[in-house]
Short mmCIF file of C-alpha atoms and ligand atoms in Angstrom, two decimals:
data_model
loop_
_atom_site.label_atom_id
_atom_site.label_comp_id
_atom_site.label_asym_id
_atom_site.label_seq_id
_atom_site.Cartn_x
_atom_site.Cartn_y
_atom_site.Cartn_z
CA MET A 691 -3.95 15.07 65.15
CA ILE A 692 -5.49 15.65 62.22
CA ILE A 693 -7.31 18.97 61.69
CA LEU A 694 -10.51 19.24 59.52
CA THR A 695 -9.84 21.47 57.27
CA ASN A 696 -10.68 22.63 52.81
CA ASN A 697 -6.73 23.17 53.27
CA ILE A 698 -5.26 20.07 50.95
CA LEU A 699 -1.89 21.06 52.83
CA THR A 700 -0.45 23.52 54.89
CA ILE A 701 2.86 24.45 55.21
CA GLU A 702 3.80 26.43 59.13
CA GLN A 703 6.68 28.20 59.67
CA LEU A 704 9.16 26.13 57.09
CA LYS A 705 12.45 26.95 57.67
CA LYS A 706 15.14 24.67 56.03
CA HIS A 707 18.33 26.34 56.38
CA PHE A 708 22.11 24.26 54.54
CA VAL A 709 25.08 24.26 56.49
CA THR A 710 28.43 25.09 54.01
CA ARG A 711 31.97 26.07 53.53
CA GLN A 712 30.37 29.75 52.88
CA GLY A 713 27.84 29.59 55.67
CA ILE A 714 24.47 28.43 56.75
CA VAL A 715 22.00 28.86 53.63
CA LYS A 716 18.71 30.67 54.71
CA ALA A 717 17.15 28.34 51.50
CA VAL A 718 13.96 28.13 52.82
CA ASP A 719 12.78 31.07 56.30
CA GLY A 720 10.06 31.20 58.21
CA ILE A 721 7.68 30.25 55.56
CA SER A 722 3.99 30.64 56.22
CA PHE A 723 0.99 29.59 52.64
CA SER A 724 -2.22 26.93 52.21
CA VAL A 725 -3.19 25.29 49.12
CA LYS A 726 -7.20 24.74 48.88
CA GLU A 727 -8.16 21.28 47.47
CA GLY A 728 -8.66 21.91 43.70
CA GLU A 729 -6.61 25.10 43.10
CA THR A 730 -3.55 25.54 41.89
CA PHE A 731 -1.29 28.04 43.52
CA GLY A 732 1.50 29.37 42.41
CA LEU A 733 5.11 29.93 43.65
CA VAL A 734 6.78 32.49 42.20
CA GLY A 735 10.83 33.44 42.34
CA GLU A 736 14.50 34.15 40.79
CA SER A 737 16.68 32.02 40.64
CA GLY A 738 17.14 32.32 44.29
CA SER A 739 14.42 32.10 45.51
CA GLY A 740 14.24 28.65 47.48
CA LYS A 741 10.95 27.56 45.72
CA SER A 742 11.53 24.67 44.78
CA THR A 743 13.67 23.70 48.43
CA VAL A 744 10.01 24.44 49.33
CA ALA A 745 8.90 21.79 46.42
CA TYR A 746 11.56 19.19 47.31
CA THR A 747 10.97 19.42 51.17
CA VAL A 748 6.99 18.58 50.32
CA ILE A 749 7.95 15.32 47.95
CA GLY A 750 10.14 15.13 51.40
CA MET A 751 13.27 15.34 49.95
CA TYR A 752 14.59 17.35 52.44
CA LYS A 753 13.52 17.65 55.94
CA PRO A 754 12.15 20.81 57.63
CA THR A 755 15.10 22.61 59.51
CA LYS A 756 11.84 23.69 61.67
CA GLY A 757 8.65 24.46 60.86
CA LYS A 758 5.90 21.79 59.39
CA VAL A 759 4.41 20.42 56.88
CA LEU A 760 0.55 19.61 56.77
CA TYR A 761 -1.22 17.76 53.65
CA ARG A 762 -5.28 16.48 54.25
CA GLY A 763 -4.50 18.69 58.31
CA LYS A 764 -1.57 16.06 58.72
CA ASN A 765 1.84 16.83 60.39
CA ILE A 766 4.12 14.93 57.20
CA SER A 767 6.95 16.75 57.76
CA GLN A 768 9.20 14.01 59.69
CA GLU A 769 8.37 11.21 57.33
CA SER A 770 10.94 12.27 54.93
CA LYS A 771 13.11 9.59 53.72
CA LYS A 772 10.70 6.97 54.94
CA ARG A 773 7.30 8.07 54.00
CA SER A 774 4.54 5.44 53.40
CA GLN A 775 3.68 4.80 49.83
CA ALA A 776 -0.23 5.70 50.82
CA LEU A 777 1.76 8.89 50.90
CA LYS A 778 4.10 8.66 47.52
CA LYS A 779 -0.02 7.81 45.98
CA GLU A 780 -0.65 11.18 46.99
CA ILE A 781 1.57 13.32 46.23
CA ARG A 782 3.15 13.12 42.50
CA ILE A 783 5.85 15.88 41.64
CA VAL A 784 6.50 16.97 37.49
CA PHE A 785 10.07 18.24 37.23
CA GLN A 786 11.28 20.34 35.23
CA ASP A 787 13.41 18.71 33.07
CA PRO A 788 11.71 15.80 31.24
CA GLY A 789 15.40 15.04 29.98
CA THR A 790 16.43 14.22 33.41
CA SER A 791 13.89 13.29 35.15
CA LEU A 792 13.47 10.61 33.09
CA ASN A 793 16.14 7.70 32.85
CA PRO A 794 17.47 7.03 29.01
CA ALA A 795 17.82 3.62 29.42
CA ARG A 796 14.37 2.26 30.32
CA SER A 797 11.66 2.10 27.61
CA ILE A 798 8.27 4.36 27.88
CA ARG A 799 6.98 1.57 29.28
CA GLN A 800 9.11 0.51 32.07
CA ILE A 801 8.69 4.14 33.30
CA LEU A 802 5.76 4.16 32.99
CA GLU A 803 4.44 0.78 34.87
CA LEU A 804 7.09 1.61 37.64
CA PRO A 805 3.94 3.87 39.35
CA LEU A 806 1.95 1.09 39.01
CA LYS A 807 3.72 -1.29 39.53
CA ILE A 808 4.98 -0.20 43.03
CA HIS A 809 1.54 1.41 44.11
CA ASN A 810 0.55 -2.65 43.21
CA LEU A 811 -2.53 -0.82 40.43
CA SER A 812 -2.19 -4.00 38.07
CA ARG A 813 -3.15 -6.71 38.59
CA ASN A 814 -1.01 -8.55 35.49
CA HIS A 815 0.76 -8.28 32.64
CA LYS A 816 -2.09 -7.31 30.28
CA ASP A 817 -4.10 -4.84 32.91
CA ILE A 818 -0.75 -3.62 32.87
CA VAL A 819 -0.43 -2.19 29.85
CA ASN A 820 -3.70 -1.28 29.16
CA LYS A 821 -2.90 1.33 32.39
CA ILE A 822 0.15 2.45 29.50
CA GLU A 823 -1.67 2.90 26.15
CA GLU A 824 -4.17 5.05 28.44
CA LEU A 825 -1.75 6.57 29.58
CA LEU A 826 -0.08 7.68 26.96
CA LYS A 827 -3.38 8.30 25.17
CA MET A 828 -4.26 10.73 27.48
CA VAL A 829 -1.37 12.57 27.25
CA GLN A 830 -1.95 12.96 23.32
CA LEU A 831 1.08 10.51 22.50
CA PRO A 832 1.21 7.56 20.25
CA VAL A 833 0.37 4.47 22.05
CA ASP A 834 3.14 3.27 19.82
CA TYR A 835 5.17 5.10 21.92
CA ILE A 836 5.21 2.03 24.44
CA TYR A 837 8.18 0.69 22.67
CA LYS A 838 10.57 3.82 22.72
CA TYR A 839 13.59 4.93 25.33
CA PRO A 840 13.29 8.50 25.83
CA LEU A 841 16.41 9.88 23.59
CA MET A 842 14.24 8.75 21.00
CA ILE A 843 11.43 11.30 21.39
CA GLY A 844 11.20 15.30 22.03
CA GLY A 845 11.43 17.80 24.93
CA GLY A 846 8.05 17.91 25.29
CA GLU A 847 6.95 14.86 24.56
CA LYS A 848 8.92 13.70 27.15
CA GLN A 849 7.73 16.36 29.05
CA MET A 850 4.44 13.71 29.01
CA VAL A 851 5.57 11.07 29.40
CA ALA A 852 7.17 12.50 32.89
CA ILE A 853 2.95 14.27 33.54
CA ALA A 854 1.33 10.37 32.62
CA ARG A 855 3.83 9.16 35.29
CA ALA A 856 2.86 11.30 37.82
CA LEU A 857 -0.59 10.64 37.23
CA ALA A 858 -0.20 6.84 37.32
CA THR A 859 -1.00 6.86 40.39
CA ASN A 860 -4.11 8.53 40.71
CA PRO A 861 -2.19 11.06 42.72
CA SER A 862 -4.50 14.11 44.25
CA PHE A 863 -1.60 16.53 45.24
CA VAL A 864 0.67 17.86 42.48
CA LEU A 865 4.02 19.70 42.39
CA LEU A 866 4.53 21.58 38.99
CA ASP A 867 8.25 22.00 39.80
CA GLU A 868 8.59 24.58 36.93
CA PRO A 869 6.96 22.01 34.61
CA THR A 870 7.10 24.32 30.96
CA SER A 871 10.95 26.43 30.97
CA ALA A 872 12.65 23.73 29.13
CA LEU A 873 10.29 24.02 26.61
CA ASP A 874 9.83 24.88 23.13
CA VAL A 875 7.16 28.18 23.39
CA SER A 876 4.80 26.26 20.86
CA VAL A 877 4.71 22.74 23.52
CA GLN A 878 4.82 25.22 26.49
CA ALA A 879 1.06 26.10 25.96
CA LYS A 880 0.12 22.83 25.05
CA ILE A 881 1.63 20.87 27.95
CA ILE A 882 -0.31 24.27 30.44
CA ASN A 883 -3.44 22.92 28.48
CA MET A 884 -3.55 19.76 29.42
CA LEU A 885 -2.48 20.25 32.81
CA ILE A 886 -5.31 22.72 33.55
CA GLN A 887 -7.79 19.28 31.85
CA PHE A 888 -6.31 17.15 33.96
CA GLN A 889 -6.62 19.79 36.90
CA LYS A 890 -10.75 19.16 36.02
CA LYS A 891 -11.10 15.68 35.00
CA PHE A 892 -9.60 14.75 38.24
CA ASN A 893 -10.06 17.31 41.13
CA LEU A 894 -6.37 18.17 41.46
CA SER A 895 -4.87 20.68 43.58
CA TYR A 896 -1.60 21.65 42.40
CA LEU A 897 1.64 23.33 43.64
CA PHE A 898 2.73 25.65 40.18
CA ILE A 899 6.54 25.93 40.58
CA THR A 900 7.69 28.71 38.60
CA HIS A 901 9.89 31.91 37.92
CA ASP A 902 7.41 33.27 34.68
CA LEU A 903 5.67 35.33 35.91
CA SER A 904 2.67 35.85 33.89
CA LEU A 905 2.27 32.28 33.91
CA MET A 906 0.20 32.76 36.31
CA ARG A 907 -2.32 35.24 35.25
CA ASN A 908 -4.28 32.72 33.56
CA VAL A 909 -2.99 29.28 35.38
CA ALA A 910 -3.16 30.36 39.22
CA SER A 911 -5.94 30.54 41.32
CA ARG A 912 -3.73 32.71 43.53
CA VAL A 913 -0.20 33.94 43.49
CA ALA A 914 2.44 33.70 45.97
CA ILE A 915 5.76 35.40 45.13
CA MET A 916 9.25 34.80 47.14
CA TYR A 917 12.65 36.19 47.62
CA LEU A 918 15.35 35.38 49.73
CA GLY A 919 13.60 32.28 51.20
CA LYS A 920 10.39 34.73 52.77
CA ILE A 921 7.83 34.74 50.86
CA CYS A 922 6.84 38.69 50.91
CA GLU A 923 2.75 39.01 49.29
CA ILE A 924 -0.07 36.45 48.38
CA ALA A 925 -2.99 37.09 46.78
CA PRO A 926 -6.04 35.89 44.79
CA ALA A 927 -4.89 36.29 41.08
CA SER A 928 -7.53 38.70 39.62
CA GLU A 929 -6.48 40.21 42.72
CA PHE A 930 -2.71 39.90 42.39
CA PHE A 931 -2.26 41.63 39.14
CA LYS A 932 -4.47 44.41 39.64
CA ASN A 933 -3.41 45.81 42.97
CA PRO A 934 -0.18 44.77 43.42
CA LEU A 935 1.22 46.33 46.23
CA HIS A 936 5.27 44.41 47.22
CA PRO A 937 8.01 46.25 45.25
CA TYR A 938 9.38 43.72 44.53
CA THR A 939 6.29 41.77 42.56
CA GLN A 940 5.62 45.80 41.20
CA MET A 941 8.66 45.04 40.14
CA LEU A 942 7.99 41.57 38.50
CA LEU A 943 4.91 42.76 37.20
CA SER A 944 6.33 46.08 35.41
CA SER A 945 9.33 44.24 33.68
CA ILE A 946 6.82 40.82 32.75
CA SER A 947 5.89 41.30 28.04
CA VAL A 948 1.84 41.44 27.83
CA ILE A 949 -0.23 40.90 24.83
CA SER A 950 -2.87 43.50 25.01
CA ASP A 951 -3.59 47.50 25.58
CA GLU A 952 -6.29 46.38 28.94
CA GLU A 953 -3.25 43.94 29.89
CA GLU A 954 -0.25 47.33 29.16
CA ALA A 955 -2.52 49.48 31.44
CA LEU A 956 -2.90 46.81 34.23
CA LYS A 957 0.85 47.22 35.21
CA PRO A 958 2.29 49.31 37.06
CA LYS A 959 4.91 52.00 36.05
CA LYS A 960 9.04 50.56 35.12
CA ILE A 961 10.31 50.02 38.12
CA ILE A 962 13.49 49.86 37.37
CA SER A 963 15.75 47.24 39.25
CA LYS A 964 18.64 47.60 41.06
CA GLY A 965 21.73 44.88 41.25
CA GLU A 966 21.07 41.48 41.54
CA ILE A 967 19.72 39.19 43.69
CA PRO A 968 22.00 38.73 47.38
CA SER A 969 23.91 35.98 47.55
CA PRO A 970 20.88 33.37 50.53
CA VAL A 971 24.56 32.91 52.71
CA ASN A 972 24.79 37.09 53.35
CA VAL A 973 21.28 37.43 53.57
CA PRO A 974 21.29 42.24 54.14
CA PRO A 975 19.95 42.61 57.90
CA GLY A 976 16.19 44.01 58.20
CA CYS A 977 14.29 44.23 54.95
CA SER A 978 16.40 41.47 52.34
CA PHE A 979 15.19 43.67 49.34
CA HIS A 980 15.84 46.89 50.89
CA LEU A 981 19.47 46.49 48.61
CA ARG A 982 17.03 47.09 45.89
CA CYS A 983 14.12 48.70 47.05
CA PRO A 984 12.80 51.98 45.31
CA ASN A 985 10.75 52.44 48.55
CA LYS A 986 13.65 52.16 50.69
CA MET A 987 13.04 53.70 54.33
CA ASP A 988 15.59 54.52 57.74
CA ILE A 989 13.88 51.13 59.17
CA CYS A 990 13.88 48.63 56.48
CA SER A 991 17.67 48.47 56.58
CA ARG A 992 16.87 47.30 60.29
CA GLU A 993 13.69 45.68 60.49
CA ASP A 994 12.58 42.92 58.75
CA PRO A 995 8.48 43.42 57.96
CA VAL A 996 6.16 41.22 59.32
CA MET A 997 3.61 39.81 57.22
CA VAL A 998 0.02 42.41 57.80
CA GLU A 999 -3.34 41.31 55.78
CA VAL A 1000 -4.46 44.36 54.18
CA SER A 1001 -7.52 43.00 52.48
CA LYS A 1002 -9.21 38.83 52.58
CA GLY A 1003 -6.75 36.80 51.52
CA HIS A 1004 -4.27 39.47 50.32
CA THR A 1005 -1.11 39.62 52.98
CA VAL A 1006 2.60 41.38 52.04
CA ARG A 1007 5.70 41.72 54.48
CA CYS A 1008 6.59 45.54 53.71
CA HIS A 1009 6.88 48.26 56.42
CA LEU A 1010 4.98 50.56 53.82
CA TYR A 1011 1.62 48.88 54.74
CA THR A 1012 2.76 48.41 59.34
CA ASN A 1013 0.88 50.29 61.43
CA THR A 1014 4.34 52.08 61.89
CA HIS A 1015 4.41 53.15 58.52
CA VAL A 1016 0.53 54.20 57.67
FE1 SF4 B 1554 11.16 48.45 50.53
FE2 SF4 B 1554 11.32 48.78 52.78
FE3 SF4 B 1554 8.75 47.44 52.05
FE4 SF4 B 1554 11.42 46.00 52.39
S1 SF4 B 1554 10.63 47.32 53.79
S2 SF4 B 1554 9.72 45.58 50.48
S3 SF4 B 1554 13.12 48.06 51.69
S4 SF4 B 1554 9.76 49.05 51.27
#
């Protein structure tokens, strides 16, 4: 059954567990959120939080252990290995490291013509060359790069080729999996600006996965924070940076760099992080953040809090905001 909604992507109670020699890794453990048409939804977390597992489950590389992935209201979670070409054309991904996501043995032309051929988007040889040249111009690369190989160009240029490859099929939804974290700061800004422009021009919806919370301030319309496979807090970006509620969000925000006094004034008081993120094989009972939390209460090591909505669109998973404590 197709449910009509302005959410382009909806994740419902998604779980992805892996069985390993050390035990069961609950990489994603019951998360829910949605991405609206034309928005950028930022999914932020430290390494090991499970954010990339979410991305790989959305594009069909992993089949969910439980829960649903709905695209335009249609459940696509079971279409992992056998995804239709139409869906593969609609949902694209830009990976973190273009050095490994682009095949070094293929020329830029071969890399960019592949999606055009797979999805029957070009009529003949001349049409393919024209389209590849258009894609290169779109990402501000010279058209003679068509003859180059990935090893002959810089890291930022490789990522521009990867973005051109993702957009070659005219998608509606693009997963951006840490698209700038492997790049120099100067190139990062250029790529981010480019992504913002493409979003407006082509009405793209982005799920932007990153460990860099500061990046989300000017890019995301809504932000979610992940910790050990669960979402701690979701809020519109404007509210999120002004009024962070979850102690983990406050800890992350208190340690980001800012460029203006106004931004500094908005930061929560510096919170010193206690310890490291625990192993996902050995998630602590109760609230998984309790071993590091400066606000820990007795209940926190016993009961896992549920998500509660504290204001419109602002939800948080913490006992500080549940009925028993407000
Ligand atoms: Fe801290 Fe308790 Fe809230 Fe977890 S539930 S974040 S331990 S106050």
